[in-house]
PDB file of C-alpha atoms and ligand atoms in Angstrom:
ATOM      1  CA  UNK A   1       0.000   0.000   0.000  1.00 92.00           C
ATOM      2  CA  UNK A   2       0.666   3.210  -1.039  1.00 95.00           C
ATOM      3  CA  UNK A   3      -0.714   6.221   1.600  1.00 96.00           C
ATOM      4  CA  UNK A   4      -3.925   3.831   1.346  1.00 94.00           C
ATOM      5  CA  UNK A   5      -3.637   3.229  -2.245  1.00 97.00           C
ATOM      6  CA  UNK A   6      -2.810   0.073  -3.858  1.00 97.00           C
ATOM      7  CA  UNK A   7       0.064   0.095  -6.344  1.00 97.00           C
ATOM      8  CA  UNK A   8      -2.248  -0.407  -9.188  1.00 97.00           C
ATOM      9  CA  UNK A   9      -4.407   2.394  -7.869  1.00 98.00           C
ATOM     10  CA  UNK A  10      -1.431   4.374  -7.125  1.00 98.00           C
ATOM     11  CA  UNK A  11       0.241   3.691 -10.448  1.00 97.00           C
ATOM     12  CA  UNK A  12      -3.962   4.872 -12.473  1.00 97.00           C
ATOM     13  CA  UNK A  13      -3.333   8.346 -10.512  1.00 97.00           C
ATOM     14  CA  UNK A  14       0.422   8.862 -11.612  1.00 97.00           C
ATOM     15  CA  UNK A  15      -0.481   7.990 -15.293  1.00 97.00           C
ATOM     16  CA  UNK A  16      -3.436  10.321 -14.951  1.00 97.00           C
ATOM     17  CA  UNK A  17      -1.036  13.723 -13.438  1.00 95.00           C
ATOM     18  CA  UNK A  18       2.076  12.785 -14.822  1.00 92.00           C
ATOM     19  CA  UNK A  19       1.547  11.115 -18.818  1.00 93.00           C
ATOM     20  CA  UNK A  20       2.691   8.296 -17.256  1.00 93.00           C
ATOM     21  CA  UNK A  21       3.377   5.681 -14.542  1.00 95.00           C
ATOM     22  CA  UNK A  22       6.685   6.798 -14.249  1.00 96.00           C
ATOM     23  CA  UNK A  23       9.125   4.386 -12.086  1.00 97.00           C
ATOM     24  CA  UNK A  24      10.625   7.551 -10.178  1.00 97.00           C
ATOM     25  CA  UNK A  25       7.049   8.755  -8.771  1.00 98.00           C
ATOM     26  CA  UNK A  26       6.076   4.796  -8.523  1.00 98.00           C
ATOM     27  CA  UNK A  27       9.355   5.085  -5.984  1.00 98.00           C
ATOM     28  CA  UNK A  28       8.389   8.237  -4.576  1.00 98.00           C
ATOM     29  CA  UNK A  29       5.124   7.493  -3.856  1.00 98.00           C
ATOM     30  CA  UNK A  30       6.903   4.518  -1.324  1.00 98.00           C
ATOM     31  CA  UNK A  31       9.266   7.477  -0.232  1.00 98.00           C
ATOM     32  CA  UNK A  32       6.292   9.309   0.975  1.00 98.00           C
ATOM     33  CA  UNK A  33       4.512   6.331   2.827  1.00 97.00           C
ATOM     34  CA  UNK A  34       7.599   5.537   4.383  1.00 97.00           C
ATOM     35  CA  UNK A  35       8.233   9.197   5.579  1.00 97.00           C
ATOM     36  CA  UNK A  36       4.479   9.405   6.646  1.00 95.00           C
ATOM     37  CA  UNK A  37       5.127   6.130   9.222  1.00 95.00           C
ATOM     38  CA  UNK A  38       8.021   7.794  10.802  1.00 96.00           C
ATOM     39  CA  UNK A  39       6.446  11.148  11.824  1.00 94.00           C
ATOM     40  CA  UNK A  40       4.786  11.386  14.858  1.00 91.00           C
ATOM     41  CA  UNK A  41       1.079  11.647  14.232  1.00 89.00           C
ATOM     42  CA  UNK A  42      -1.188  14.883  14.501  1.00 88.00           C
ATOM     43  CA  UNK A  43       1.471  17.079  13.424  1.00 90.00           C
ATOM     44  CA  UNK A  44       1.504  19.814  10.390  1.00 94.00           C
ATOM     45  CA  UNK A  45       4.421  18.410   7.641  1.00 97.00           C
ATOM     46  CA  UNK A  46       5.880  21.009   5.576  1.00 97.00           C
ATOM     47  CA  UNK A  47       8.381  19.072   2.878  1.00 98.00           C
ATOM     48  CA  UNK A  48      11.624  19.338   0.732  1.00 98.00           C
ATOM     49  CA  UNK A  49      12.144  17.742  -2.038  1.00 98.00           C
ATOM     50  CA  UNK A  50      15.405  17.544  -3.400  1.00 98.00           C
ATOM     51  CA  UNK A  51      15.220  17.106  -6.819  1.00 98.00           C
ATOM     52  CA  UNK A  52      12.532  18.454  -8.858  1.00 97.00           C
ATOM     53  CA  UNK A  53      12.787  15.400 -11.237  1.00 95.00           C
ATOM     54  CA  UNK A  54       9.382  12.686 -10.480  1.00 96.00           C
ATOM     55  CA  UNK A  55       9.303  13.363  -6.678  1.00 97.00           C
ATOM     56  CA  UNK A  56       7.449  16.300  -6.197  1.00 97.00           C
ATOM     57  CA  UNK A  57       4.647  14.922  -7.959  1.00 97.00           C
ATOM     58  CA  UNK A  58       4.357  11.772  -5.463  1.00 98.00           C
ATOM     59  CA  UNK A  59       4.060  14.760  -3.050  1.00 98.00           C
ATOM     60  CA  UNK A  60       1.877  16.428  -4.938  1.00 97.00           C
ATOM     61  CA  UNK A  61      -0.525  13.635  -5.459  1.00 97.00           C
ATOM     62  CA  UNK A  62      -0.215  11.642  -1.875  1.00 97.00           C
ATOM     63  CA  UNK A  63      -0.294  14.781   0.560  1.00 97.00           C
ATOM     64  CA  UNK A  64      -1.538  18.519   0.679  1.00 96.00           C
ATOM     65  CA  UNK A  65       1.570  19.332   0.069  1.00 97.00           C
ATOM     66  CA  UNK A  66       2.411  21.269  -3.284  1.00 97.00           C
ATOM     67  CA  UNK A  67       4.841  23.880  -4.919  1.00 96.00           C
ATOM     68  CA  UNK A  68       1.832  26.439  -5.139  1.00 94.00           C
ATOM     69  CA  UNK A  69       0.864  26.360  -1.556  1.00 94.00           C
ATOM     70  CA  UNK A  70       4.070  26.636  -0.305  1.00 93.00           C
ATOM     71  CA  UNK A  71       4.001  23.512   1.767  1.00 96.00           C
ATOM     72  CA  UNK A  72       6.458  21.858  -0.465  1.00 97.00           C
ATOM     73  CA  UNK A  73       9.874  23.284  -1.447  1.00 97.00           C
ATOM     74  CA  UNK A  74      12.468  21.782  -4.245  1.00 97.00           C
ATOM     75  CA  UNK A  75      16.153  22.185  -2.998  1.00 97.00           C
ATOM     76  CA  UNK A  76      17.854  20.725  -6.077  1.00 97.00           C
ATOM     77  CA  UNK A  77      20.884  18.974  -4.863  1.00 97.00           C
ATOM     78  CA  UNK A  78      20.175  16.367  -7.538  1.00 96.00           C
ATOM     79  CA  UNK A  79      19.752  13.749  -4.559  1.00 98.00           C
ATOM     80  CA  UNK A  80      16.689  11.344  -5.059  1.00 98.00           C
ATOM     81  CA  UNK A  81      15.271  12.567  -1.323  1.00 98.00           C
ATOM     82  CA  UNK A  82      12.881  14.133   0.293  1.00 98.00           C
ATOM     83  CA  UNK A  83      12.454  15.401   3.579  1.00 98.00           C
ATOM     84  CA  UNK A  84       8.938  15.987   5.842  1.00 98.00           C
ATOM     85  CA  UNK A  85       9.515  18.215   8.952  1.00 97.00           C
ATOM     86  CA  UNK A  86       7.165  19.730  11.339  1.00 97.00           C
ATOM     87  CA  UNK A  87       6.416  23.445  10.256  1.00 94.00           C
ATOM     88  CA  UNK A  88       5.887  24.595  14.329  1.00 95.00           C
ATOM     89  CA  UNK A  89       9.580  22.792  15.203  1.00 95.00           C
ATOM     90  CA  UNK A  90      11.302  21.547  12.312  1.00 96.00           C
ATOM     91  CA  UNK A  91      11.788  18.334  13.368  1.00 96.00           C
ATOM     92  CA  UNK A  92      11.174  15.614  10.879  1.00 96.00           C
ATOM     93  CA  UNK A  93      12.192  12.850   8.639  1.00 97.00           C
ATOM     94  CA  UNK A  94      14.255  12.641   5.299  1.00 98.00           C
ATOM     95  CA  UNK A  95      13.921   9.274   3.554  1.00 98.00           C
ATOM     96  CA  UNK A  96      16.847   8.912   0.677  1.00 98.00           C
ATOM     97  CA  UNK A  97      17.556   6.047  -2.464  1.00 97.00           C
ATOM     98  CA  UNK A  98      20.253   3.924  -0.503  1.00 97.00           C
ATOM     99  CA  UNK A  99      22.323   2.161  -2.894  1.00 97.00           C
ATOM    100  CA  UNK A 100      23.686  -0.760  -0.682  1.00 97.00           C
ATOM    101  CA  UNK A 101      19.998  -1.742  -0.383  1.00 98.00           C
ATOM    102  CA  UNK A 102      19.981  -1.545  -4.519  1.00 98.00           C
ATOM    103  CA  UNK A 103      22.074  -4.640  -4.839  1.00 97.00           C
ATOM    104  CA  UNK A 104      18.888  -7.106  -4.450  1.00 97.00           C
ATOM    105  CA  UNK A 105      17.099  -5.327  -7.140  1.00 98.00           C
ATOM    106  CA  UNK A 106      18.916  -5.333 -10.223  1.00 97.00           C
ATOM    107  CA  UNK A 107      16.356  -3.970 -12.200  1.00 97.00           C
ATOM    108  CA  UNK A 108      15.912  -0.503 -10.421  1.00 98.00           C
ATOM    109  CA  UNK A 109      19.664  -0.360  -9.511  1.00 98.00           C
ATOM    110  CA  UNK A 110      20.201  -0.373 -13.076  1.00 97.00           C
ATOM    111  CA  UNK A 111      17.719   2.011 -14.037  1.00 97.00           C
ATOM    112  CA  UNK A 112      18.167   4.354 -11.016  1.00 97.00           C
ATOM    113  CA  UNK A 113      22.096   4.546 -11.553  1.00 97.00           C
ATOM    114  CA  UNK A 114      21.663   4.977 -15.172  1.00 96.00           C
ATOM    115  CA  UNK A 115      23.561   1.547 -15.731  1.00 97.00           C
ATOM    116  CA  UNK A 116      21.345  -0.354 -18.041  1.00 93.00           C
ATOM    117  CA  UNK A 117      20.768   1.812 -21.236  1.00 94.00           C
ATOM    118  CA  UNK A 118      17.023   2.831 -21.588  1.00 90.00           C
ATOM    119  CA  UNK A 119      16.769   0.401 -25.044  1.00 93.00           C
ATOM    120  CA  UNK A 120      17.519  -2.354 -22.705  1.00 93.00           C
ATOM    121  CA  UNK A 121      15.830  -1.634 -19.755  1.00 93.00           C
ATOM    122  CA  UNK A 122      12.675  -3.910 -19.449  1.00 95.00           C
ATOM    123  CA  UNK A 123      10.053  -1.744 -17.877  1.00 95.00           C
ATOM    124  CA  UNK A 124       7.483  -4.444 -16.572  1.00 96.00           C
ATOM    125  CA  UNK A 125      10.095  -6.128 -14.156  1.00 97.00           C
ATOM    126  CA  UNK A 126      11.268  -2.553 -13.442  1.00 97.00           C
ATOM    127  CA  UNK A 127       7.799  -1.781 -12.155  1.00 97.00           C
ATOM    128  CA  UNK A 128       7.643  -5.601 -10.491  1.00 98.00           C
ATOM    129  CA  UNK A 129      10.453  -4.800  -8.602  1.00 98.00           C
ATOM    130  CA  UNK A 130       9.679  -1.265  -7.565  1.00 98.00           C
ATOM    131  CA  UNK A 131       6.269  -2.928  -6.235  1.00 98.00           C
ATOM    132  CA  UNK A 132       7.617  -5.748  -4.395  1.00 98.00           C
ATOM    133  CA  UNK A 133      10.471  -3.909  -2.732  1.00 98.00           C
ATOM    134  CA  UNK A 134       8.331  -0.538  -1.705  1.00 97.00           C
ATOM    135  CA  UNK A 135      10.465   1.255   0.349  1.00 97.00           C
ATOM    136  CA  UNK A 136      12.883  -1.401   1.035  1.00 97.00           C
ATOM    137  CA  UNK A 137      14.934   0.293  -1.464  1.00 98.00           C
ATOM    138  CA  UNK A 138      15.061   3.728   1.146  1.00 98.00           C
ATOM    139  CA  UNK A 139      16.786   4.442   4.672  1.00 98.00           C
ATOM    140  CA  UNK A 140      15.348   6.735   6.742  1.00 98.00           C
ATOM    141  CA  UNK A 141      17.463   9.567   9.065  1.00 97.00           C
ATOM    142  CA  UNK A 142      16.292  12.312  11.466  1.00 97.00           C
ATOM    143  CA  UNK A 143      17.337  15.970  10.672  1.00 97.00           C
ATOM    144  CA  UNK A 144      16.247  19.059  12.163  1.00 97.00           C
ATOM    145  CA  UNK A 145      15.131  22.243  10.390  1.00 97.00           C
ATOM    146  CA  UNK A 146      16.793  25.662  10.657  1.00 96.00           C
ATOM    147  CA  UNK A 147      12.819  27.086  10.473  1.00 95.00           C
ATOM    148  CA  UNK A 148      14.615  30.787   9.790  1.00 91.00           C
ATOM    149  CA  UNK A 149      15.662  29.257   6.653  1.00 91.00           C
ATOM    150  CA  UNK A 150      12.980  28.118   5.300  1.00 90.00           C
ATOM    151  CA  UNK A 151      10.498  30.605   6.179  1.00 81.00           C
ATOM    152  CA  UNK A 152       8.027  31.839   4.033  1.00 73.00           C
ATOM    153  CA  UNK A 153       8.852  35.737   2.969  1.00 71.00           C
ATOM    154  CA  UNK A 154       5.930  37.760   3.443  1.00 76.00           C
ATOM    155  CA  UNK A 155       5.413  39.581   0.627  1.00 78.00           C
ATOM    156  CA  UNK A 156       6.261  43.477   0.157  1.00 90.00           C
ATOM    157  CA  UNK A 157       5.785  46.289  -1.462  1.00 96.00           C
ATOM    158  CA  UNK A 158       4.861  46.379  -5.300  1.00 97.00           C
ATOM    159  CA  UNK A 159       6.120  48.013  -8.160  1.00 97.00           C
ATOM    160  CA  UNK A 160       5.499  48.990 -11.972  1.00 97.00           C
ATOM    161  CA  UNK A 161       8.982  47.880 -13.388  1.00 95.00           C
ATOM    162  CA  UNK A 162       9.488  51.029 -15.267  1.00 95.00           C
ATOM    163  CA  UNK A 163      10.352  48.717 -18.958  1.00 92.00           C
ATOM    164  CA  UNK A 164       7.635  46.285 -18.664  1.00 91.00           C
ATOM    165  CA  UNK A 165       4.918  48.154 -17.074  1.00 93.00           C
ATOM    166  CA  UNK A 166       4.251  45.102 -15.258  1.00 94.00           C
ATOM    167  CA  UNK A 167       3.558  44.494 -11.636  1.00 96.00           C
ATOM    168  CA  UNK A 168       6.470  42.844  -9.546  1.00 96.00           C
ATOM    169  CA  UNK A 169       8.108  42.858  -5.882  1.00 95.00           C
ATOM    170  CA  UNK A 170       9.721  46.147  -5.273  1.00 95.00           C
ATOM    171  CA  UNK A 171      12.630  44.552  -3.562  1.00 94.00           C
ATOM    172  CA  UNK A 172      13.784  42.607  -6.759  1.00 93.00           C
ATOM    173  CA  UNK A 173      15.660  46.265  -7.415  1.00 94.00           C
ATOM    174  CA  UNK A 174      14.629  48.941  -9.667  1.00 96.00           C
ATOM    175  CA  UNK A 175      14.088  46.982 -12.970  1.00 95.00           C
ATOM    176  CA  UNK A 176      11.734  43.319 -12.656  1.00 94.00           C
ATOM    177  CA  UNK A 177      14.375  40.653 -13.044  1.00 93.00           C
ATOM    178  CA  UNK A 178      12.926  40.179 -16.479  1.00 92.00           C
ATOM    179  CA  UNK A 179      14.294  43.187 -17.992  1.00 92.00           C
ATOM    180  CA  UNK A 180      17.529  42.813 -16.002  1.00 91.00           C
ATOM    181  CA  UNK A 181      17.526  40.310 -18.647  1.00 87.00           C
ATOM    182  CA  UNK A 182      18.584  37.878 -15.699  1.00 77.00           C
ATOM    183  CA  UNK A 183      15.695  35.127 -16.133  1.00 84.00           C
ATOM    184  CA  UNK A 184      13.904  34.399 -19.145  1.00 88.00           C
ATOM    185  CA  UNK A 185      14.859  32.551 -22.270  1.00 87.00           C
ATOM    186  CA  UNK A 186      12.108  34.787 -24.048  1.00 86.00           C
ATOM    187  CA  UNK A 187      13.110  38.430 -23.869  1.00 75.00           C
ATOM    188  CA  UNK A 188      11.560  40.631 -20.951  1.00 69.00           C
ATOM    189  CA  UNK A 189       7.970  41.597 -22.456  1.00 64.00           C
ATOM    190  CA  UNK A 190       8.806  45.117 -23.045  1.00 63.00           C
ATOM    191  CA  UNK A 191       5.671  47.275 -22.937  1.00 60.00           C
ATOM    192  CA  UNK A 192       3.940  46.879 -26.118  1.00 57.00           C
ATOM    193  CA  UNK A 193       6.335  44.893 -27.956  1.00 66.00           C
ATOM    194  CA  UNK A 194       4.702  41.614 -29.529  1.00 73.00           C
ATOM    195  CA  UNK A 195       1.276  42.168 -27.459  1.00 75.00           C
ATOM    196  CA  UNK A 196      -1.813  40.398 -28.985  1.00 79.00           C
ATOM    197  CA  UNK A 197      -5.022  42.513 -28.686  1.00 79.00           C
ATOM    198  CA  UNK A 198      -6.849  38.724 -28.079  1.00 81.00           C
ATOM    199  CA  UNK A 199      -6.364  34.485 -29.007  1.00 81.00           C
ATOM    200  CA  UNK A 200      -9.036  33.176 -30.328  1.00 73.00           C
TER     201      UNK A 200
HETATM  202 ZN1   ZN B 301      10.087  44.616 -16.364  1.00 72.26          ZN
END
């Protein structure tokens, strides 16, 4: 089981969010149950994910937990893990891929550490395996939360960045980050440049 889901169940939801049941939120979605067992009941779970590759949607799908609410934050050390702490102390629970428990599961060692090449790789045992060993494949440690890191920022005063004409945080400096040219792979949206008067 899966947060009260079967695998099967688990694996219709995944396919329905994600495109498909993909073996890194099949794993996740273990991650998550496993997490959920270790923390003491009745408390309020903030989490951070690690990686924004497959995991945040098992959190996304298994808790209320999500990117827009705030309740879940991606920390991208490239490190399959993800870590539930209490929002009121910061204690909590990170659960992490540990590769000496890989070794009795060929199939997702191979695919996990990129060792069998993706023509080879033979999906149905991959998702056999990642069903029978569940979250045998994890280890579990405490950590505690600096809270004054992850705090939310309230938000401040706005501003009309003086290019764009658009509305953005006043404390991003004097031009939005847009027309700093610091961000966007699509130019900064000067005012009136390219605008559409409506789509049909
Ligand atoms: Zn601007």
């Amino acid at each position: 089981m899966i947060m009260s889901h079967t695998f099967d169940e688990f694996a219709g939801m995944v396919k329905a969010f994600h495109g498909s049941a993909a073996p890194g939120i099949m794993i996740g979605g273990s991650m998550v149950d496993l997490a959920y067992r270790c923390l003491p009941r009745g408390g309020i779970y903030d989490v951070i994910c690690e990686t924004a590759k497959c995991l945040p949607d098992a959190v996304q799908l298994l808790t209320p937990c999500s990117i827009g609410n705030g309740w879940l934050k991606v920390m991208d050390t490239g490190r399959f893990s993800l870590a539930f702490y209490d929002k009121y102390t910061g204690e909590g629970t990170r659960v992490f891929i540990d590769p000496e428990k890989l070794d009795v599961w060929p199939e997702i060692r191979g695919w996990f550490l990129k060792l069998t090449p993706k023509a080879e790789q033979d999906t149905a045992r991959l998702m056999k395996e990642i069903e029978e060993a569940g979250s045998g494949v994890c280890s579990v440690e405490k950590i505690n939360v600096s809270l004054d890191l992850v705090e939310k920022k309230k938000g401040g005063p706005i501003a009309l960045c003086p290019s764009c004409g658009e509305p953005y945080p006043s404390e991003r400096g004097s031009l939005c980050p847009a027309c700093k040219g610091e961000m966007l792979p699509y130019g900064s949206g000067r005012r009136g440049g390219g605008r559409m008067d409506e789509c049909r």
